[in-house]
Amino acid sequence: MPRSKHAERAVLKAVKARLLPPHWLEAGAEWLIEQLPRQFLRVTSTPLKQLAAFPDAGDCWLSEGSEPLFSWRVEPIWERGWYYLEMALVRHNGSRYARLQFAGGTDEEWASVPVSTNFRGSVREVFFLPHATDHLRWQPTAAQGMLIQSPPVLHRITHLESMLRRGYRVVLDRKRLRHLAPAEPRQLNTPNVVSRLQAAYNAGTQLRLQRLHGLNYEALRATLAQRERQRFSAAQAALKAIAQQHVIVLVPIARAARPALLGLIASLQAQSHAHWQLILIGPNTPPADPALLSGLPVDKRIQYFSWPAAACSLAAGLNQAVQASDGTLVVCLEMGAILSADCLRHFLLEFVEHPAAQVAYCDEDTLDLAGNGRSEPLFKPDWNPELLTAFNYFGGCVVFSKTGLHQNGGFREGYEGAEIYDLILRMTLNRSADAVRHLPYVLCHRQAPQPTLPTAEPCSSHRAEQRALENLLAPHGRTVSPGSRTNLHHVTYPLPCPAPLVSIIVPTRDRVKVLAACVASVLEKTTYPHWEMIIVDNDSSTSETLEFLTTIQADPRIIVMPVPGAFNYSRLNNEAAQRSRGSVLVLLNNDTEVIATDWLEQLISHALRPDVGAVGAKLLYPDHTIQHAGVALGMGGVAGHVLRFLPASAPGYLNRAVVTQEVSAVTGACLAVSKTNFELVGGLEEELAVALNDIDFCLKLGRQGLRNIFEPRALL
């Protein structure tokens, strides 16, 4: 039964007096809300402008401008008071702006309420309507592109429920979103949360929108700086051990820019670790620019190492410089790099804490022309050998163990412009994660605009990188070809002969048009010769579907397998896997369509590798924006697709949308795995009947020491 007005006032008074601690809202708000009365409102949604419906897709719309609007008519009439909106909203155009509008004093004046979503597109909004009306306007986005939204669910709620819902969200916002601002917004301070709840709620909404719109790098830098201080505070003994260790810093300067070199030297002189030796390397014929070298700061730690250009290459010069220097670490820098004050100390500490380490790299960002403002951070992944074969993601600051460098033959001649990349490959590929260390701190800054780098021409450098890859991979039967963009590489893994049988598993229930398009695309566009398709029919009932399933079995490669009962994606795939004959399984959603004809070859070539678990394809939405390019853990509270809504050909962050790489997980909408590995982890978890079973599956494979791979050339 609903609580009485007297009880509501008593609870309200307690909240205002702060007699109830914040965690009470989290623990008890939902229970109390269930006891309160509310009024359901029937909403009729009609497109008003700049909207076109997708045919045969009821909840899918195309925004044709920057201000698409729906008109919402309601029954009974809206009255002054508090309201609660629930709906799902996914936008495929990059815009996360949404708002509710209601009429002001005249029809031309509309007030608006900003509406935020979480990363999964869930809307849970509380708002106050100041006067009665019979309709609202709803703007779901502020850009052209596709969007999907569920029918809105609206309730008129009590003032107490509005306070509980707003207070509960503010508590969560304080905990989850404070890192988005350099200082906590004043409205989110505890006293204001109680006395000015709506201001705190609005501040949280703005932070939510800010999170969806992009990264507040200035705020994040404060968090990263705190992590660095905590690291040093916890490693006092190790810091004493490295205090006297020497570091060799190598910088080729064949075509250097003087301001860049002076900036680099200044950052070294400001290091918290003082025992370093900077070696500037260049040929003496033709002589280096006299103006470049003559005005360098006087510092005995700076040396210029030269050799007769006709008798020696850069690789030999680098080796000679390392051999003639004392130090435990060798730092290779690109011209234009500026080091953070604690950079060398971080790397020394990393190698002390991880004795097996041979190579290390760090995150980077860009300095403005004045050398003050920082932007464009590059947060790199931990050791990702697949990504390294696509391009040198280690960047412009790479640190080697001097011992490991010598053990692997040092820098090699014949790879002009790719000497460092070649050495990285030889010291890392086929090595454990202990040998390759990623420091998740921004320790290197690039100067903007970047000076001319002291390497060969870009095209010849790319060819040298490709030769270095071929030198390592060709003995294993792998081929290297240019990637989809300049300076990228693509490694192809050989398929066994004869080609193994692949079992494509497609769960379905009715929706015959969708299923027919999926099957037709596999039949017409798949060049791989040896496959079977198991269509798992979960209680289809329409005559059109049943007729299609009967007809399609005329193809001997297609099997229809009835599995009745409640829909359980995991169970349907598990039962089909038991019946399958293939050595590789491909889980395929019935709403997918093949684009790249060699999609199966690309997936299988990885799935058969002994160290690989699941392999995921690149999936596009109907408007040719990215739907899946790998899964990252933590997004939306559990896991989420990265790089969604980018154009299909866009490179994405660190080229991650267009290169083969290791990822935490891939989607089960198109997932290849060897049958042996599928059975090794017990298939899909049937307690996860609909969602997250693919994420759970990939994590189980990872716990077995297997790597999950995203392959963008498998395009659907």
XYZ file of N, CA and C in Angstrom, residues 577-578 580 585 673-683 697:
48
model
N 26.693 -26.823 -31.538
C 28.125 -27.152 -31.539
C 28.331 -28.647 -31.328
N 27.487 -29.265 -30.495
C 27.613 -30.700 -30.259
C 27.329 -31.498 -31.530
N 27.736 -30.295 -34.631
C 28.557 -29.821 -35.743
C 29.667 -30.817 -36.080
N 34.237 -23.482 -35.424
C 32.858 -23.030 -35.292
C 32.798 -21.529 -35.550
N 35.914 -19.712 -33.573
C 36.726 -20.351 -32.540
C 36.908 -21.815 -32.937
N 38.063 -22.368 -32.639
C 38.237 -23.788 -32.918
C 37.304 -24.587 -32.012
N 36.822 -25.694 -32.528
C 35.903 -26.510 -31.737
C 36.595 -27.033 -30.482
N 37.892 -27.287 -30.584
C 38.655 -27.750 -29.420
C 38.622 -26.717 -28.307
N 38.829 -25.456 -28.660
C 38.821 -24.408 -27.637
C 37.414 -24.120 -27.132
N 36.423 -24.249 -28.001
C 35.031 -24.088 -27.566
C 34.705 -25.097 -26.470
N 35.098 -26.338 -26.697
C 34.834 -27.391 -25.715
C 35.731 -27.259 -24.494
N 36.936 -26.701 -24.670
C 37.876 -26.535 -23.559
C 37.265 -25.714 -22.422
N 36.488 -24.673 -22.773
C 35.904 -23.799 -21.744
C 34.429 -24.109 -21.498
N 33.939 -25.210 -22.048
C 32.561 -25.622 -21.787
C 31.517 -24.867 -22.575
N 31.909 -24.289 -23.713
C 30.938 -23.568 -24.535
C 30.475 -22.282 -23.885
N 32.486 -15.835 -22.415
C 33.182 -16.864 -23.183
C 34.614 -16.423 -23.511
